[in-house]
Coordinates of C-alpha atoms in Angstrom, one line a residue:
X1 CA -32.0 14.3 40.1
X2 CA -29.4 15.8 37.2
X3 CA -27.3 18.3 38.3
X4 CA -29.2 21.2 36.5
X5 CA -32.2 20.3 38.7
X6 CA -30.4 20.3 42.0
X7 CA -28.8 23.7 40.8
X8 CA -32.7 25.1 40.6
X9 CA -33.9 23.4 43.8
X10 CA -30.9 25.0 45.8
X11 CA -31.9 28.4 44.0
X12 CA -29.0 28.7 41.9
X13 CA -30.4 29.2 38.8
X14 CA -31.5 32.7 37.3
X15 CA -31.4 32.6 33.9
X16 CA -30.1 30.6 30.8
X17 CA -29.8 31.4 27.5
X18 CA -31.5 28.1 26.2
X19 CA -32.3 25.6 29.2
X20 CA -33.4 22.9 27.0
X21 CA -30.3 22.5 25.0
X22 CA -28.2 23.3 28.4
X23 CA -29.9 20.4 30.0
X24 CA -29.4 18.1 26.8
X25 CA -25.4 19.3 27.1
X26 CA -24.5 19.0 30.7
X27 CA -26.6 15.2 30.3
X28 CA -25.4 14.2 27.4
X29 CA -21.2 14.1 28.5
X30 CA -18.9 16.1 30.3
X31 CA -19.0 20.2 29.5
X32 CA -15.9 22.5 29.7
X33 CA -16.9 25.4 31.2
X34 CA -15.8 28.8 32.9
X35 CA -16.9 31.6 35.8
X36 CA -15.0 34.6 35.2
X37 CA -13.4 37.2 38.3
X38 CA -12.1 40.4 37.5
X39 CA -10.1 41.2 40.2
X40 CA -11.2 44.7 41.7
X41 CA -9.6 44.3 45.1
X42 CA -7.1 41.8 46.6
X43 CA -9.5 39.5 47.6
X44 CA -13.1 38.2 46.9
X45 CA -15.8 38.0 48.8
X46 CA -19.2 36.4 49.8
X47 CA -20.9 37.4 46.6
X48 CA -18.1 35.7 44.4
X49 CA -18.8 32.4 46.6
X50 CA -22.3 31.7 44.9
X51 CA -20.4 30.7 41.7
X52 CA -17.5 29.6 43.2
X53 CA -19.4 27.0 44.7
X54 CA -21.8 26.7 41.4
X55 CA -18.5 25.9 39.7
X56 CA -17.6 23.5 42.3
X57 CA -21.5 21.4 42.5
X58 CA -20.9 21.2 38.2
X59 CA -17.4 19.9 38.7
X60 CA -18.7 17.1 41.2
X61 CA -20.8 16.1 38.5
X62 CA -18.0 15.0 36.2
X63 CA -17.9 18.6 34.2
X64 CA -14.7 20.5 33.3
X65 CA -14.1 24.0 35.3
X66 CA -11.8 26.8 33.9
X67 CA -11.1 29.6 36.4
X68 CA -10.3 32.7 34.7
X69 CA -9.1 35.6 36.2
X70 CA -9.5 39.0 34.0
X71 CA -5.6 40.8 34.1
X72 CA -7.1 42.1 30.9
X73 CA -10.3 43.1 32.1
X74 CA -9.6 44.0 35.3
X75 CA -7.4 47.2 33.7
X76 CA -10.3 48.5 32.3
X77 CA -13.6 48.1 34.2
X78 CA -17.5 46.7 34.4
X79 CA -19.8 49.2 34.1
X80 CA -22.0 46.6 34.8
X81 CA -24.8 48.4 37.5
X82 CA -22.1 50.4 38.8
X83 CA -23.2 54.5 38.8
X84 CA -19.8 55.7 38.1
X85 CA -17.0 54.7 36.2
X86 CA -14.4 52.7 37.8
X87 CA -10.9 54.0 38.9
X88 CA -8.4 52.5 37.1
X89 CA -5.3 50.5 38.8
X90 CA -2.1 50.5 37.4
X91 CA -0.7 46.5 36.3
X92 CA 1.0 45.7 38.8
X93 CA -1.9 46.1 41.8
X94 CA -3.9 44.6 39.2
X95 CA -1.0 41.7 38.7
X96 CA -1.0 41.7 42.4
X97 CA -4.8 40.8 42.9
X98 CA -4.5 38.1 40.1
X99 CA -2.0 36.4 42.2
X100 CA -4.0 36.6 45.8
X101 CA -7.3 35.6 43.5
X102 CA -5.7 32.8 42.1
X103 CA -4.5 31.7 45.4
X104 CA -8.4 31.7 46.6
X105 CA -9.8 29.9 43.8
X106 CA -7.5 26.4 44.1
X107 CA -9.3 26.5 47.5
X108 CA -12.4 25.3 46.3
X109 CA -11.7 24.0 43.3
X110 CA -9.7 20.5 42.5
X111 CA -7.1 21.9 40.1
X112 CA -5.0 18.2 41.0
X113 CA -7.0 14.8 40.0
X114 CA -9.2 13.2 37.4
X115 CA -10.1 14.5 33.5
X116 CA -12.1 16.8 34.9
X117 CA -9.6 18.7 37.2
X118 CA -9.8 22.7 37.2
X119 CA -7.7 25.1 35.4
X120 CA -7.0 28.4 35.7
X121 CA -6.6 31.0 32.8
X122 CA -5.5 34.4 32.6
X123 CA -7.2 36.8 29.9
X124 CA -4.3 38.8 29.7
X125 CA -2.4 35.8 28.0
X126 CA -4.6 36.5 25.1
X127 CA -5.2 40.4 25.0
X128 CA -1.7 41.4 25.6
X129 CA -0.5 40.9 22.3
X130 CA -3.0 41.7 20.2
X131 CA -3.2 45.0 18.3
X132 CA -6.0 47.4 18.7
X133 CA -6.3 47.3 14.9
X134 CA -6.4 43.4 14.6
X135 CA -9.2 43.7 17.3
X136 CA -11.9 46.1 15.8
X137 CA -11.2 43.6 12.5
X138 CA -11.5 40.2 14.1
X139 CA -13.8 41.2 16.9
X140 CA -15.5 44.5 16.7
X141 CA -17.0 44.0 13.3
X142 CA -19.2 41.4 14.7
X143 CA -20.9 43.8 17.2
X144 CA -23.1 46.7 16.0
X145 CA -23.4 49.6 18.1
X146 CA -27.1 49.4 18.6
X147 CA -26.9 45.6 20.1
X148 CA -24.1 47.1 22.2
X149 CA -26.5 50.0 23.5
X150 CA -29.4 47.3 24.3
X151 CA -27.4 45.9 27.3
X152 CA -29.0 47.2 30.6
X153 CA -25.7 47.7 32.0
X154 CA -25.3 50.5 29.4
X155 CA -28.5 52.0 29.4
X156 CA -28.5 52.4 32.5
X157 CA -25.2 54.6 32.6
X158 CA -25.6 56.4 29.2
X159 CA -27.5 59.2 31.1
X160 CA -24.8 59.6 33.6
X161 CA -22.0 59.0 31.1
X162 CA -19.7 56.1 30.4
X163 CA -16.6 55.9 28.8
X164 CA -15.6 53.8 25.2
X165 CA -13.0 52.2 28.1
X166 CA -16.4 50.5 29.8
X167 CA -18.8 50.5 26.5
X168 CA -16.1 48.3 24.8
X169 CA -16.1 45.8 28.1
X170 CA -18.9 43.9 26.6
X171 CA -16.6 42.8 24.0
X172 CA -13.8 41.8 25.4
X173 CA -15.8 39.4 28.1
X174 CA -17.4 38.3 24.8
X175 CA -13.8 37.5 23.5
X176 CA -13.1 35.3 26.8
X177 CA -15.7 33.0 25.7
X178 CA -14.7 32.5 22.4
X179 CA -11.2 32.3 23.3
X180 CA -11.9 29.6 25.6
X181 CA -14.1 27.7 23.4
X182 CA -11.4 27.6 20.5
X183 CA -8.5 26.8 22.5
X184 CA -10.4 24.8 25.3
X185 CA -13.7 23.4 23.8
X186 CA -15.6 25.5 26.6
X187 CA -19.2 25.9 26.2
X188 CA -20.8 27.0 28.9
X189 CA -20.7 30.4 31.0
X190 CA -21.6 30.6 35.0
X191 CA -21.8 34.0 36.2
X192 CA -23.9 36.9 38.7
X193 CA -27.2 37.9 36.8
X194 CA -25.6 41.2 36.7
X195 CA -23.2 39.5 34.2
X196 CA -26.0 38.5 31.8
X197 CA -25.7 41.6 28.9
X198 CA -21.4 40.7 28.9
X199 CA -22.1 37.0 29.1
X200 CA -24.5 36.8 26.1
X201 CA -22.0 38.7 23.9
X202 CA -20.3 35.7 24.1
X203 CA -22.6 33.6 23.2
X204 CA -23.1 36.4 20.1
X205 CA -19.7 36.4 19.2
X206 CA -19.8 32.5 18.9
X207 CA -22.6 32.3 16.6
X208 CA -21.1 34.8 14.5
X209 CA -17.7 34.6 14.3
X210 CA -17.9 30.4 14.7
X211 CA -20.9 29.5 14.1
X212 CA -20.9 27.7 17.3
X213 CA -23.8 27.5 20.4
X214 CA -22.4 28.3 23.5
X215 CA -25.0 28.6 26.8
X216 CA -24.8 31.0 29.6
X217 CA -26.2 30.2 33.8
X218 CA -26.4 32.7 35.9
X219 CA -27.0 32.4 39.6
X220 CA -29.0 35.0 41.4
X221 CA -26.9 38.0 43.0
X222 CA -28.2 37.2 46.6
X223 CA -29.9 39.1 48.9
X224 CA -31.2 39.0 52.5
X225 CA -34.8 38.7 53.0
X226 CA -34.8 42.7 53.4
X227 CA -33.2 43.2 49.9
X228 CA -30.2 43.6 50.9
X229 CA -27.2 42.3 48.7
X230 CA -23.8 41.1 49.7
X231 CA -21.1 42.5 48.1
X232 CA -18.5 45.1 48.7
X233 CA -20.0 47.6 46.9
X234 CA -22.8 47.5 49.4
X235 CA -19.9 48.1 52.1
X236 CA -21.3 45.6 54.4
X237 CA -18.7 43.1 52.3
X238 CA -17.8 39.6 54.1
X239 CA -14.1 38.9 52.3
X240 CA -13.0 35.4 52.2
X241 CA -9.3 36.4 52.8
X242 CA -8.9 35.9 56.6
X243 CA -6.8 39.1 57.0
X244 CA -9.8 40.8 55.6
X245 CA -12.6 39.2 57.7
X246 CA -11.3 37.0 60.3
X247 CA -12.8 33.4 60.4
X248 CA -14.8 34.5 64.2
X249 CA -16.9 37.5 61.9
X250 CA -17.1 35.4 59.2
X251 CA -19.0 32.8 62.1
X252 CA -21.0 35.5 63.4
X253 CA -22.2 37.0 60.0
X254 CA -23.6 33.5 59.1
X255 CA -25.0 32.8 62.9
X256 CA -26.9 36.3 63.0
X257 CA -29.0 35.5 59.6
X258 CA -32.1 36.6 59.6
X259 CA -35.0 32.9 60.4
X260 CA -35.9 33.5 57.2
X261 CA -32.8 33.4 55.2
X262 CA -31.0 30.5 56.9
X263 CA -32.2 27.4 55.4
X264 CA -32.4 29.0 51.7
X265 CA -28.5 30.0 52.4
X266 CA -27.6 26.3 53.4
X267 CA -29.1 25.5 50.2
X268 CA -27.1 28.4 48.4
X269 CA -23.5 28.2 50.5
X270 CA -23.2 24.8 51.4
X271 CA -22.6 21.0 50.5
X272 CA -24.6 19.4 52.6
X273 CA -27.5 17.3 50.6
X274 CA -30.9 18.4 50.1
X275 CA -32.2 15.6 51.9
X276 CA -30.2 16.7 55.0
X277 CA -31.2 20.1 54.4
X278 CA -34.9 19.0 54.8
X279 CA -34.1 17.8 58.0
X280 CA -32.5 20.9 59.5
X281 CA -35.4 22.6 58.1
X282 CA -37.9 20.4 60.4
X283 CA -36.0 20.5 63.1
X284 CA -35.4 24.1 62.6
X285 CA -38.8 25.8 62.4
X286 CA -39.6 23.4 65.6
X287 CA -37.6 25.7 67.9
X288 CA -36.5 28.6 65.8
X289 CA -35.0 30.4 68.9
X290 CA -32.2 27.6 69.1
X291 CA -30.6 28.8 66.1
X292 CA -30.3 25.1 64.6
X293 CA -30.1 26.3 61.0
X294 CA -27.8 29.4 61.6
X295 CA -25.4 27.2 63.8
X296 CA -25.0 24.8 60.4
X297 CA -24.9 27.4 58.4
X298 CA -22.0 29.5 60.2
X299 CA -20.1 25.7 60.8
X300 CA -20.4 24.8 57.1
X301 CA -19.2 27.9 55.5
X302 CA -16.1 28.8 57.7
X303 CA -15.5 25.1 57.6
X304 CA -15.1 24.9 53.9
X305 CA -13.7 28.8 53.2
X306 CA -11.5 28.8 56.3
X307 CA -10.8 24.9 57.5
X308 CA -12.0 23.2 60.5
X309 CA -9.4 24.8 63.2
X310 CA -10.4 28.0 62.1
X311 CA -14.3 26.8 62.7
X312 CA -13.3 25.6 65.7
X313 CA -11.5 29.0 67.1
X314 CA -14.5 31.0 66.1
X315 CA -16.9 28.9 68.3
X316 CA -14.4 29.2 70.9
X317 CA -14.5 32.7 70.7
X318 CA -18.1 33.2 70.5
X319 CA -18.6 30.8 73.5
X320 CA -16.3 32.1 76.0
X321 CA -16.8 35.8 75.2
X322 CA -20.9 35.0 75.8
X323 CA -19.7 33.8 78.9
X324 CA -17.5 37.0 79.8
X325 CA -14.5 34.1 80.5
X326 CA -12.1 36.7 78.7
X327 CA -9.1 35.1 80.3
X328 CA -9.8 31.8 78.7
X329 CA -8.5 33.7 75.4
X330 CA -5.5 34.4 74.0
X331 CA -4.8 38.1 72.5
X332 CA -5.1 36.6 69.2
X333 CA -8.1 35.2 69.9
X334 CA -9.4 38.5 71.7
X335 CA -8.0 40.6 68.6
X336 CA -10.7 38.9 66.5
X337 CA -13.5 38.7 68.7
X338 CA -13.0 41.9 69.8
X339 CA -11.9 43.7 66.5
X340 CA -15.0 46.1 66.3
X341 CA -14.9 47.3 69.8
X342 CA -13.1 50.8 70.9
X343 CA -9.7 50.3 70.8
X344 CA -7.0 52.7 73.3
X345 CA -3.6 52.7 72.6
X346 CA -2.3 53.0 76.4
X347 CA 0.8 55.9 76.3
X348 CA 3.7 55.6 78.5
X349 CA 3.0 58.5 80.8
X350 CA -0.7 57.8 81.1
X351 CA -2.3 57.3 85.0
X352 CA -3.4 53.4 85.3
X353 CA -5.4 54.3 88.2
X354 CA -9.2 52.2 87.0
X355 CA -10.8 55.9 87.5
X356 CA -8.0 57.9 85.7
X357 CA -7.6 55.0 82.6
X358 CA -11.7 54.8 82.4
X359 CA -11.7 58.7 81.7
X360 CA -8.8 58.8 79.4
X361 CA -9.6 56.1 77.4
X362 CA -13.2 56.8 76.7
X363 CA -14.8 54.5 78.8
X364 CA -16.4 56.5 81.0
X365 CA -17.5 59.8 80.6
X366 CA -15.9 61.3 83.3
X367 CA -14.3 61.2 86.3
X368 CA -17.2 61.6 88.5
X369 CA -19.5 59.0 86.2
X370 CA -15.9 56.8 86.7
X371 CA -16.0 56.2 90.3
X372 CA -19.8 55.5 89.8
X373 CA -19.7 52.6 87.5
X374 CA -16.4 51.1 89.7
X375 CA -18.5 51.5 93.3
X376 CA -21.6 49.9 91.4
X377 CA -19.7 47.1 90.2
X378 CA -20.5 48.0 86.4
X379 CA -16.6 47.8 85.4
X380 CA -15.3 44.3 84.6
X381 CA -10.9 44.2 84.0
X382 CA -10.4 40.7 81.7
X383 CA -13.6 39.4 82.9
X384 CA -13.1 40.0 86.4
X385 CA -15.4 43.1 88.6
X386 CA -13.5 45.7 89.5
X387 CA -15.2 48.1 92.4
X388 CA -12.0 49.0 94.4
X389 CA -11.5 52.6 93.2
X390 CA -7.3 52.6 94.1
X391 CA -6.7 50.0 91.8
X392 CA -4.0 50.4 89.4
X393 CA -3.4 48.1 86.2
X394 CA -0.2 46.5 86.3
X395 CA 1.6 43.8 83.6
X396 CA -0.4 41.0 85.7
X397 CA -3.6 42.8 83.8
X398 CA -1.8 42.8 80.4
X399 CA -3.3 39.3 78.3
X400 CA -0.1 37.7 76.2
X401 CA 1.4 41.4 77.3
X402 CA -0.8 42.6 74.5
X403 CA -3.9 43.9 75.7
X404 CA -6.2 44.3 78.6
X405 CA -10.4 44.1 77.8
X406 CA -12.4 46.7 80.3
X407 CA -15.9 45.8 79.8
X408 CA -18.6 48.3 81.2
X409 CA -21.7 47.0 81.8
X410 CA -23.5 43.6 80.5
X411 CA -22.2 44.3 76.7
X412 CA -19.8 47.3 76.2
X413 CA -16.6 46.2 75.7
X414 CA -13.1 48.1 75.4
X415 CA -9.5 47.4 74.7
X416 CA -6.5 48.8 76.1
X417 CA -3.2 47.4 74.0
X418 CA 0.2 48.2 75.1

């Protein structure tokens, strides 16, 4: 099996401008080739990973990766899908995010050994210095305003209004290619479906200003078997810098999957052969309510975007906290597992009588309800029942002398931090 046909039988491939001729390339000798990110926030996230990892599979294969980073593009803006413009962000957050982007891409790609080995780029190193004037002549001339109106990412804003700022983004992504190819020999494109109108101006801007054949793959923007797509812009983002989503939610996004998503995502997300994948698969739809293929799948992924400790604290996590052994955690530990839970800031004056402490911090209703859930042994301090109603928290309650978990009941869990 070639490369291009594991890419389709893992799911990764959406469209391409000419499959044929791709397949004939990527067969016939090495390709140089390029995935650009614009860099929108200070980190990216699970919908970036797709072609990160595409990138990665092609490099495997002997082909030549260029990372570029737009701290061109990323000044002005894809309207790409979006249903309002962009705000802009001055250079230097912009300069900032290329930096922390950077950083995330030599991750997962070998930027160190053999011919092949990554590089990175930076558009800015070639739009800084051009003129506007020298850019309408050299560039804009090759683009008429009616092919420009054709991409979907326009039409589909023109009603709502977009700005030249956006219209003119087509070109410049178009630019990145030829730039590439001229300096770096690149030939190929990998990028989100949503990328296909700016990736095939590209391609345009090869044939007519070089009279050159450049190919563009796009992967599918994923979904979950409801429809629902990952990506920030969907707010329900999963961002692969730690400080963002800690490695323990980045584990429990990938183990609660829906069944019918899990083995297609190890196919998608991970490294692991399609001949191993078969085998989860069997074993997986044997006894679906054991989780086999989520378990992979959550191991696998914060394995390779976190490292193995990291995988290794978020099972912790999950495994003790299932089994309410709170003490068996440190605060930093608790901080992550617990990150989404309320959170109570304990004051100085504040009564650390259980009844008082339960009522001003939220945790139980009342003072009345209070005493209730104590005497029927609903309230847990650190994993241990607390029914005695005089009790007082002291620093022997205080984990690292950080924080102190309350649960109520089998699931509701609180923090108190000091």
């Amino acid at each position: 099996m070639n490369i291009f046909e594991e890419l389709k039988e893992r799911g990764l491939v959406f469209q391409t401008t000419d499959e044929e001729a791709l397949v004939k390339s990527l067969t016939e000798g090495p390709v140089s080739y390029y995935t650009g990110y614009d860099p929108t926030a200070d980190s990216l996230h699970l919908g970036h990973l797709v072609a990160i990892l595409t990138s990665r599979r092609l490099q495997l294969a002997g082909h030549k990766p260029y990372a570029l980073v737009g701290g061109a593009t990323g000044l002005i803006g894809d309207p790409s899908f979006k249903d309002a413009e962009r705000s802009l962000q001055t250079k230097d957050t912009v300069d900032g995010w290329v930096d922390k982007i950077q950083g995330q891409l030599s991750h997962f790609l070998d930027f160190e050994s053999g011919n092949n080995k990554a590089e990175m780029v930076n558009n800015y190193d070639w739009f800084g210095s051009v003129s506007f004037i020298d850019f309408l002549r050299d560039v804009g001339k090759y683009f008429t305003v009616n092919y420009m109106m054709s991409k979907e990412s326009v039409k589909k804003r023109i009603e709502t209004g977009i700005s030249y700022t956006e219209f003119a983004y087509q070109i410049m992504q178009g630019y990145d290619f030829y730039e590439l190819n001229q300096k770096h020999n690149v030939t190929l494109q990998i990028g989100g479906s949503d990328q296909w109108g700016n990736m095939t101006a590209g391609t345009e801007l090869l044939r007519r200003k070089a009279d050159k054949t450049g190919h563009v793959l796009t992967v599918p923007l994923i979904t979950d078997a409801t429809g629902k797509k990952f990506g920030k812009s969907e707010g329900n983002a999963v961002w692969l810098d730690a400080d963002k989503t800690s490695p323990y939610e980045m584990y429990q996004f990938w183990l609660n999957v829906m069944d019918d998503d899990a083995v297609r995502f190890l196919k998608i997300f991970t490294f692991l052969s399609l001949d191993e994948i078969a085998a989860i698969e069997k074993q997986f739809d044997a006894a679906r309510h054991e989780r086999l293929a989520q378990k992979i799948l959550a191991k696998e992924v914060v394995t390779l975007v976190h490292g193995e400790e990291a995988y290794r604290q978020a099972l912790n996590i999950t495994e003790q906290l299932f089994a309410g052994n709170i003490k068996n955690l440190s605060a930093s530990e608790l901080k992550q597992g617990l990150s989404n839970v309320p959170n109570y800031s304990v004051d100085a004056e504040d009564d650390l009588n259980i009844v008082e402490i339960l009522v001003k911090s939220g945790i139980s209703p009342s003072k009345r309800q209070a005493r209730e859930d104590v005497q029927n042994g609903a309230i847990y301090i650190n994993g241990d029942r607390m029914q005695d109603l005089t009790y007082t928290l002291s620093d022997n309650d205080k984990i690292d002398q950080e924080l102190t978990v309350i649960r109520r009941g089998k699931k509701k869990y609180f923090v108190l931090t000091y």
